[in-house]
CSV table of C-alpha atoms in Angstrom, one decimal:
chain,number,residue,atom,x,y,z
A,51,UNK,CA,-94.4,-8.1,39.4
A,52,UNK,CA,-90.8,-9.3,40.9
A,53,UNK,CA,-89.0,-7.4,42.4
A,54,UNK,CA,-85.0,-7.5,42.7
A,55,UNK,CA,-83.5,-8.1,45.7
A,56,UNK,CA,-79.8,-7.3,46.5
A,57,UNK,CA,-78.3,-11.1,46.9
A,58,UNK,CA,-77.5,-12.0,51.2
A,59,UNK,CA,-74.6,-10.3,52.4
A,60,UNK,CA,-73.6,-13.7,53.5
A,61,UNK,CA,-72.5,-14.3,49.9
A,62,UNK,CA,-70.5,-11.4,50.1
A,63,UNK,CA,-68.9,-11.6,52.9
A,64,UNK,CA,-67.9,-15.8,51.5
A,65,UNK,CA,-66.5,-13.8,48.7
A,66,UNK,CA,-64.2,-11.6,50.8
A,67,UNK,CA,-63.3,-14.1,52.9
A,68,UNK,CA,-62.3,-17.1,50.2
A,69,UNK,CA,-60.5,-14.2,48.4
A,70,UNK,CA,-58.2,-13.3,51.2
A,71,UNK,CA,-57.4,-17.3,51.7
A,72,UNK,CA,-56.4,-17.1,48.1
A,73,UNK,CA,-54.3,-14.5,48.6
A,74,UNK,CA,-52.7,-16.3,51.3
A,75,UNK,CA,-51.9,-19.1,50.0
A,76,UNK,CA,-50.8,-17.6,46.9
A,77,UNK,CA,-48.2,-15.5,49.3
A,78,UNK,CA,-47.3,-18.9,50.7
A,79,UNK,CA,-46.1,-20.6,47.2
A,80,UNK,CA,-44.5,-16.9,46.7
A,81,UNK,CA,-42.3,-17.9,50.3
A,82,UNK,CA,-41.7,-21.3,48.8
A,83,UNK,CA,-40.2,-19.9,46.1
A,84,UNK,CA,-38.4,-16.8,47.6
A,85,UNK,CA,-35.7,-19.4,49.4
A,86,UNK,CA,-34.2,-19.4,46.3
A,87,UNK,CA,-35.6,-17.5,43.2
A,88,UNK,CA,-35.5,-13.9,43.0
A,89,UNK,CA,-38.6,-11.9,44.1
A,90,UNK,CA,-38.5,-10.0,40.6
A,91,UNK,CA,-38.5,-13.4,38.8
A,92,UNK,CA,-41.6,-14.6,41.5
A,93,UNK,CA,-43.4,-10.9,39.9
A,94,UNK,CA,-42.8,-12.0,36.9
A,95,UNK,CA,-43.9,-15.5,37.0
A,96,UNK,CA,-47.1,-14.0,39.2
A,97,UNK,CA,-48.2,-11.6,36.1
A,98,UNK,CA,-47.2,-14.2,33.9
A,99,UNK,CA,-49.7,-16.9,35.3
A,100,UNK,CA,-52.4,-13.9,35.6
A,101,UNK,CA,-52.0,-12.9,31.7
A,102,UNK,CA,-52.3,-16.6,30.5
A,103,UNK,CA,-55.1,-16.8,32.9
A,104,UNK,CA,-56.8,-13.3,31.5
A,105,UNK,CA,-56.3,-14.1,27.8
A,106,UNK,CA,-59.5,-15.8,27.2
A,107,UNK,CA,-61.7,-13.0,29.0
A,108,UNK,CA,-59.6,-10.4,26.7
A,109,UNK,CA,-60.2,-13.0,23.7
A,110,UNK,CA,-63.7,-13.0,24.5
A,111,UNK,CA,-63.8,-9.2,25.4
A,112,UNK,CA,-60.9,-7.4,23.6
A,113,UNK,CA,-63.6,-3.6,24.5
A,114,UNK,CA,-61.9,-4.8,28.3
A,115,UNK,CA,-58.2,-3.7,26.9
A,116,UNK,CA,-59.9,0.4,26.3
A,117,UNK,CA,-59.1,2.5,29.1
A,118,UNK,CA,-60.2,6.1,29.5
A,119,UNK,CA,-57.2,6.9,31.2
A,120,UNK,CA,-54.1,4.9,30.2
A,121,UNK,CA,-51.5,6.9,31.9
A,122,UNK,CA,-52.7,6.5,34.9
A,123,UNK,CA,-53.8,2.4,35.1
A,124,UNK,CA,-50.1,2.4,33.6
A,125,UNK,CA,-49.0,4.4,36.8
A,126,UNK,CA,-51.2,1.9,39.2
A,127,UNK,CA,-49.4,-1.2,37.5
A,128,UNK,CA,-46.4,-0.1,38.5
A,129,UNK,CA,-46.9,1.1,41.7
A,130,UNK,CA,-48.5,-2.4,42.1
A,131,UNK,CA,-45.9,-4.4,41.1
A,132,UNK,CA,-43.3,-2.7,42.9
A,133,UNK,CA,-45.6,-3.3,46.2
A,134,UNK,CA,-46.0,-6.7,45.2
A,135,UNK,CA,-41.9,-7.2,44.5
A,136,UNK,CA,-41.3,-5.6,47.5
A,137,UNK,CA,-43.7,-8.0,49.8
A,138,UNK,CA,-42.4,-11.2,48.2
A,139,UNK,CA,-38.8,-10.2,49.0
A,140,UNK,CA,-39.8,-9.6,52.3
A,141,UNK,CA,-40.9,-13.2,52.6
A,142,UNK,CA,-37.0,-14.5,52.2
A,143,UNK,CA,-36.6,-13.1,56.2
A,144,UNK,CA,-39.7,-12.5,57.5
A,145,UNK,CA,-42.5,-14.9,58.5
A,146,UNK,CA,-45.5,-15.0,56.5
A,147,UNK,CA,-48.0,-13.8,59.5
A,148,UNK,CA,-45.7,-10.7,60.4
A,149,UNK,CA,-45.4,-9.8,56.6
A,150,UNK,CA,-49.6,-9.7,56.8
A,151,UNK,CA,-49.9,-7.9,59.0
A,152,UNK,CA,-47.2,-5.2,58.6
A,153,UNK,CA,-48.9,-4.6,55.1
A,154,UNK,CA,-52.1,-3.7,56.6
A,155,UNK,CA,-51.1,0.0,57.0
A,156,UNK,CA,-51.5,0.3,54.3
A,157,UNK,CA,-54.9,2.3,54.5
A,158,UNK,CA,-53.0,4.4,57.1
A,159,UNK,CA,-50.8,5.4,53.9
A,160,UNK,CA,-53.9,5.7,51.9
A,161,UNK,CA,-55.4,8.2,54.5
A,162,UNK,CA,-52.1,10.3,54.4
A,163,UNK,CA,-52.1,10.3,50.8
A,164,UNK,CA,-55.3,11.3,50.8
A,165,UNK,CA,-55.5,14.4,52.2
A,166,UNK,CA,-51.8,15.6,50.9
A,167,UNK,CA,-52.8,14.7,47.2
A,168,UNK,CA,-56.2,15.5,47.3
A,169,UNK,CA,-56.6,18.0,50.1
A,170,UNK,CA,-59.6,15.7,51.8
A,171,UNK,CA,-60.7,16.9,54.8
A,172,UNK,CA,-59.9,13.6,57.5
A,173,UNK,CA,-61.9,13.5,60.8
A,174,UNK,CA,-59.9,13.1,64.2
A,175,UNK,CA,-61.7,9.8,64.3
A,176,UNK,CA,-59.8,8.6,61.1
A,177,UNK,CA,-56.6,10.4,62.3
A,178,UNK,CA,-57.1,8.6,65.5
A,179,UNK,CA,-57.2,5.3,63.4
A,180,UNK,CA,-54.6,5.7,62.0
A,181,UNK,CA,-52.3,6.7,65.0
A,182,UNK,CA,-53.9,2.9,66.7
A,183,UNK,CA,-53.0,1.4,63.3
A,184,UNK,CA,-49.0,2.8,63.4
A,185,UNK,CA,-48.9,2.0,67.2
A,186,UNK,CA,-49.4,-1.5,66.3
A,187,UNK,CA,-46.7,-1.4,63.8
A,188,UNK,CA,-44.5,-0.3,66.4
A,189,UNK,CA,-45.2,-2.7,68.7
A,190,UNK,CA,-44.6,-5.6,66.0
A,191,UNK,CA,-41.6,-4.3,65.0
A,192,UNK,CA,-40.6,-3.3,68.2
A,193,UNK,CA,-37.6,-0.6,67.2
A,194,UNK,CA,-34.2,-0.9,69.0
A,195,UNK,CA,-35.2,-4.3,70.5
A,196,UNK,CA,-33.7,-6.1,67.4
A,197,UNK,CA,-36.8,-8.4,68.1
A,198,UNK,CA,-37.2,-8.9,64.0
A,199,UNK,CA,-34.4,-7.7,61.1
A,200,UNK,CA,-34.7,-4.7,59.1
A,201,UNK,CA,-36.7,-6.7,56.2
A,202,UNK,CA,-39.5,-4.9,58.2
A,203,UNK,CA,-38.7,-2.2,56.5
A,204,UNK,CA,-39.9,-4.4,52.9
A,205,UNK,CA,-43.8,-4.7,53.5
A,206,UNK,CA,-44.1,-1.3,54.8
A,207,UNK,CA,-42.8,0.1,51.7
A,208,UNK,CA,-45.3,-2.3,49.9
A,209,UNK,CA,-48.1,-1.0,52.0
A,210,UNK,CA,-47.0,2.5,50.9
A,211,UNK,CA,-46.7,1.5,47.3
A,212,UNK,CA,-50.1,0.0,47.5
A,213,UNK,CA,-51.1,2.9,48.7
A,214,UNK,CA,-49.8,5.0,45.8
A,215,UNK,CA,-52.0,2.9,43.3
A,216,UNK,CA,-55.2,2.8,44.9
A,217,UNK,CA,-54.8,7.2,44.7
A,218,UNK,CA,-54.2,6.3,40.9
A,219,UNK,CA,-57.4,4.1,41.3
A,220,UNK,CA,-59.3,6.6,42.6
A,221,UNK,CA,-58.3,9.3,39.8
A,222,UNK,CA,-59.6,6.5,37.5
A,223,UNK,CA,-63.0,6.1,39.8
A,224,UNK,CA,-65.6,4.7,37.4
A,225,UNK,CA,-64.0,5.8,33.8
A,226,UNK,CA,-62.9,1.9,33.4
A,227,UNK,CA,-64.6,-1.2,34.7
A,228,UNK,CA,-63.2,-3.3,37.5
A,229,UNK,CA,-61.8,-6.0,35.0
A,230,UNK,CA,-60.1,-3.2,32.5
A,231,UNK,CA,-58.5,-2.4,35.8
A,232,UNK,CA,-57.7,-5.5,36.6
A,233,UNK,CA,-56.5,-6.4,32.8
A,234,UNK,CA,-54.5,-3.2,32.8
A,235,UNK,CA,-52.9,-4.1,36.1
A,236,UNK,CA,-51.6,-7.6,35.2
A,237,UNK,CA,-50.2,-6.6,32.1
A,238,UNK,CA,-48.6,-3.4,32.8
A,239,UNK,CA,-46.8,-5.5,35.7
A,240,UNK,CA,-45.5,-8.3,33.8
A,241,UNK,CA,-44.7,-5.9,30.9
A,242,UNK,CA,-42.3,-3.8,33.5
A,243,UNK,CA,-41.0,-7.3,34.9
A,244,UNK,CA,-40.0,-8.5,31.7
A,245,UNK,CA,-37.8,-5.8,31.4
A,246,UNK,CA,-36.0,-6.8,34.8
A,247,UNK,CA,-36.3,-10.7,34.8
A,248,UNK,CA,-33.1,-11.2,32.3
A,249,UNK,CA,-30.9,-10.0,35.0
A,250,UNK,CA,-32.1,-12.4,37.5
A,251,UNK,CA,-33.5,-15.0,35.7
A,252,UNK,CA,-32.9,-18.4,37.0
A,253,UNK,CA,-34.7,-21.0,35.1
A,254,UNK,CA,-37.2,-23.4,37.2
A,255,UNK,CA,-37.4,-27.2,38.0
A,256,UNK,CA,-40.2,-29.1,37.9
A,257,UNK,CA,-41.5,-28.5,41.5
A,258,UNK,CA,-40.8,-25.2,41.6
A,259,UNK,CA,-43.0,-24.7,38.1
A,260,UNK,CA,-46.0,-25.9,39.8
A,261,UNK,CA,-45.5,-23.9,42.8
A,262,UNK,CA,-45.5,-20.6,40.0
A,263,UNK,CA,-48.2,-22.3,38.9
A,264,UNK,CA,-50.3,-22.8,42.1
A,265,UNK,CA,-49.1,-19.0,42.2
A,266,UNK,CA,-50.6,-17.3,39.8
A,267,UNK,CA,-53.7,-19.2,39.5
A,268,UNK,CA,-54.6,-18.3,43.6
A,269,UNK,CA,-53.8,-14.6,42.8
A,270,UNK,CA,-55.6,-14.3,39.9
A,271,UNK,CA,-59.0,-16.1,41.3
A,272,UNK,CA,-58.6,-13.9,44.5
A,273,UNK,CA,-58.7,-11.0,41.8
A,274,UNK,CA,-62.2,-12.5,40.6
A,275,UNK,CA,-63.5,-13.3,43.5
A,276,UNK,CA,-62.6,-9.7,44.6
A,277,UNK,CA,-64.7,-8.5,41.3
A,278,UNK,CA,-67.4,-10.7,41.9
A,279,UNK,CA,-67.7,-9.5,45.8
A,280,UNK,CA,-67.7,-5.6,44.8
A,281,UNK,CA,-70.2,-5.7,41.6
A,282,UNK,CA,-72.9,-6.4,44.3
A,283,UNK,CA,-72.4,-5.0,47.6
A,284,UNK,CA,-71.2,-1.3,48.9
A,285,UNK,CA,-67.4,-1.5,49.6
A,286,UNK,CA,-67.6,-0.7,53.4
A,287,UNK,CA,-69.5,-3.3,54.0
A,288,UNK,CA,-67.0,-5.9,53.0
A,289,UNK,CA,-63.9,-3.6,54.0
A,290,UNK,CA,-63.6,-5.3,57.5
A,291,UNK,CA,-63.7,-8.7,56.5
A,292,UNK,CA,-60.2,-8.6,54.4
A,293,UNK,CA,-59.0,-9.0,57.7
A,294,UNK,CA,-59.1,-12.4,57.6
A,295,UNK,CA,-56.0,-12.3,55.5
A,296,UNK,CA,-54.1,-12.1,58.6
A,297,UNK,CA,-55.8,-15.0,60.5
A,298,UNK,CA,-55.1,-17.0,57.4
A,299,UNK,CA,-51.5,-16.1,57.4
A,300,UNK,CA,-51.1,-17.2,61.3
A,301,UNK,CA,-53.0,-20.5,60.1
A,302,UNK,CA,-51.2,-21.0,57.0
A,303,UNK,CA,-48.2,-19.8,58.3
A,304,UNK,CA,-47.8,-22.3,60.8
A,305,UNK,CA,-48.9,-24.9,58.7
A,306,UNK,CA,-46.8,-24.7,55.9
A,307,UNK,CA,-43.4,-23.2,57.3
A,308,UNK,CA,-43.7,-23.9,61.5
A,309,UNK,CA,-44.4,-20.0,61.9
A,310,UNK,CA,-46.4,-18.8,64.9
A,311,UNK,CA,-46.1,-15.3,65.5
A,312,UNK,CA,-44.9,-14.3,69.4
A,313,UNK,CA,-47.5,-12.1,71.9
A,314,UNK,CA,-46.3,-9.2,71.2
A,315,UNK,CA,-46.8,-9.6,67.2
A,316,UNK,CA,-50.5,-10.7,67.8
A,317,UNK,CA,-51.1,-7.6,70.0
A,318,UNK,CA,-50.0,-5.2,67.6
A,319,UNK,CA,-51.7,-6.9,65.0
A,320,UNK,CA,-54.8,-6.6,67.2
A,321,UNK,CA,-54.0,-2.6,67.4
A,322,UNK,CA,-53.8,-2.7,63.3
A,323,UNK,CA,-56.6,-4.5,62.6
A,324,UNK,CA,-58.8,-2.3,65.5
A,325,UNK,CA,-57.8,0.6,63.6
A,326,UNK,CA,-58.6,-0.2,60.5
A,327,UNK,CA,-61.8,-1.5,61.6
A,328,UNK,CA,-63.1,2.0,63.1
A,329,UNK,CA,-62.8,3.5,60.0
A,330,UNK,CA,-64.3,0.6,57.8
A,331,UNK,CA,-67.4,0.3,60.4
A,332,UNK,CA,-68.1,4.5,60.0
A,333,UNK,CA,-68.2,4.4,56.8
A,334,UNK,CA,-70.5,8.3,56.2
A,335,UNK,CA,-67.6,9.7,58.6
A,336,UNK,CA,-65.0,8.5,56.8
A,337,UNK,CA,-66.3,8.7,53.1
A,338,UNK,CA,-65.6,12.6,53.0
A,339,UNK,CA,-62.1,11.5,53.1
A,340,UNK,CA,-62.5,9.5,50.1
A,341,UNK,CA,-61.9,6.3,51.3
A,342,UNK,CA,-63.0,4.0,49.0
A,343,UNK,CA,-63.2,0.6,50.8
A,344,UNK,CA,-62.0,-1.8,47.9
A,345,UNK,CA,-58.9,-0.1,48.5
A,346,UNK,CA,-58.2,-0.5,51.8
A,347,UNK,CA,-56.4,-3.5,51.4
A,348,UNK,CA,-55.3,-5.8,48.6
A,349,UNK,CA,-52.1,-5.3,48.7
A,350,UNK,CA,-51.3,-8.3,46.6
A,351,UNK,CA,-52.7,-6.9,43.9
């Protein structure tokens, strides 16, 4: 008689971690292209890629386009693309590595939002998390120094934006699969973009299709990578290594644009990533607030 054994976290923890390079350098042909094409148009173009992309799983699976609860995956695509608009702008002034990590409170948002929409109870451990995770915000932007511009301001609201649709995920929990969510997502967003692109619409040349290109096709297998990762293990365990998305952006960052974040960027990035680290590595503490893990961060979503 076999018997089934859960697959090596190893493979899991591959999955996370590829994901978050994907996400990276996705982020880093959205910067290529933010010099000089609109960050709507870049949404656009993003969803765009991901819908060509989906079509054949939706050809092959149209049950994938039935959601329980319409209203509020339409709700989470928006909130998602404005986070994602919002980040890519950010890009035009801010190094990629600084942009990382400054979207990374967004579980500190999620934890806020937690509690006011849903009344969950949050431990002084998490509370404490959080307050580590917004001292390390301050101490990359640094406030009244005039150490960075006020494009700081850009991935923060992302984060808080992601925020906003992983409460709408949560309201969904398990009525709809991971890839009606992730159907859902992508077309809501490129069906709200499409109603914005006119007005900014500058058409692309050739190099700067196959950067949209390179794009949307990173994004959208970080997305499936992401799926893959979650069908198999529990979300905590794999919460703390999507923090490799920031030592991807340093690497990547440097590589591709010169960027190398100062001292004082890397220790409040340190202070992020340790708070959101205590809460992903106590996960029974934490999980009466709610916290689902998988939303802790993707803010590229």
């Amino acid at each position: 008689m076999h018997q089934n054994h859960p697959p090596p976290l190893a493979r899991g923890i591959a999955l996370i971690v590829v994901s978050m390079l994907l996400f990276t350098l996705s982020d880093v042909f959205a910067k290529q292209l933010a010099q000089s094409v609109h960050a709507i148009e870049i949404a656009w173009l993003r969803c765009l890629g991901a819908v060509l992309l989906l079509a054949p799983v939706v050809a092959a699976r149209p049950a994938v386009l039935r959601s329980a609860k319409p209203r509020l995956q339409i709700l989470r695509g928006l909130c998602l693309l404005v986070s994602t608009t919002l980040l890519i702008a950010a890009f035009r002034t801010l190094g990629l590595a600084e942009a990382t990590m400054l979207v990374f409170i967004s579980p500190f948002f999620l934890t806020a939002l937690s509690a006011l929409v849903f009344g969950d109870r949050v431990s002084r451990a998490h509370w404490a998390a959080v307050a580590i995770g917004l001292a390390g915000v301050a101490v990359v932007v640094r406030p009244g120094f005039g150490t960075l511009s006020p494009a700081v301001a850009l991935p923060i609201l992302s984060s808080l934006g992601w925020a906003a649709g992983m409460i709408c995920t949560r309201r969904i929990g398990g009525s709809d699969s991971s890839v009606t969510t992730l159907v859902w997502s992508v077309a809501v967003g490129f069906a709200a973009a499409s109603l914005a692109v006119p007005f900014v619409f500058s058409p692309l040349d050739g190099a700067q299709a196959i950067v949209a290109a390179g794009m949307a096709a990173t994004w959208t297998g970080a997305h499936f990578l992401i799926v893959l990762a979650y069908r198999s293990y529990p979300a905590w365990q794999l919460a703390p290594f999507s923090y490799a998305q920031v030592v991807w952006a340093v690497i990547l960052g440097y590589a591709a644009f010169a960027e190398l974040p100062d001292a004082m960027a890397f220790a409040g990035s340190a202070l992020i990533l340790a708070g959101g680290l205590l809460a992903a590595v106590h996960p029974r503490r934490f999980r009466s607030a709610g916290l689902d893990a998988r939303a802790s961060r993707l803010p590229n979503t």
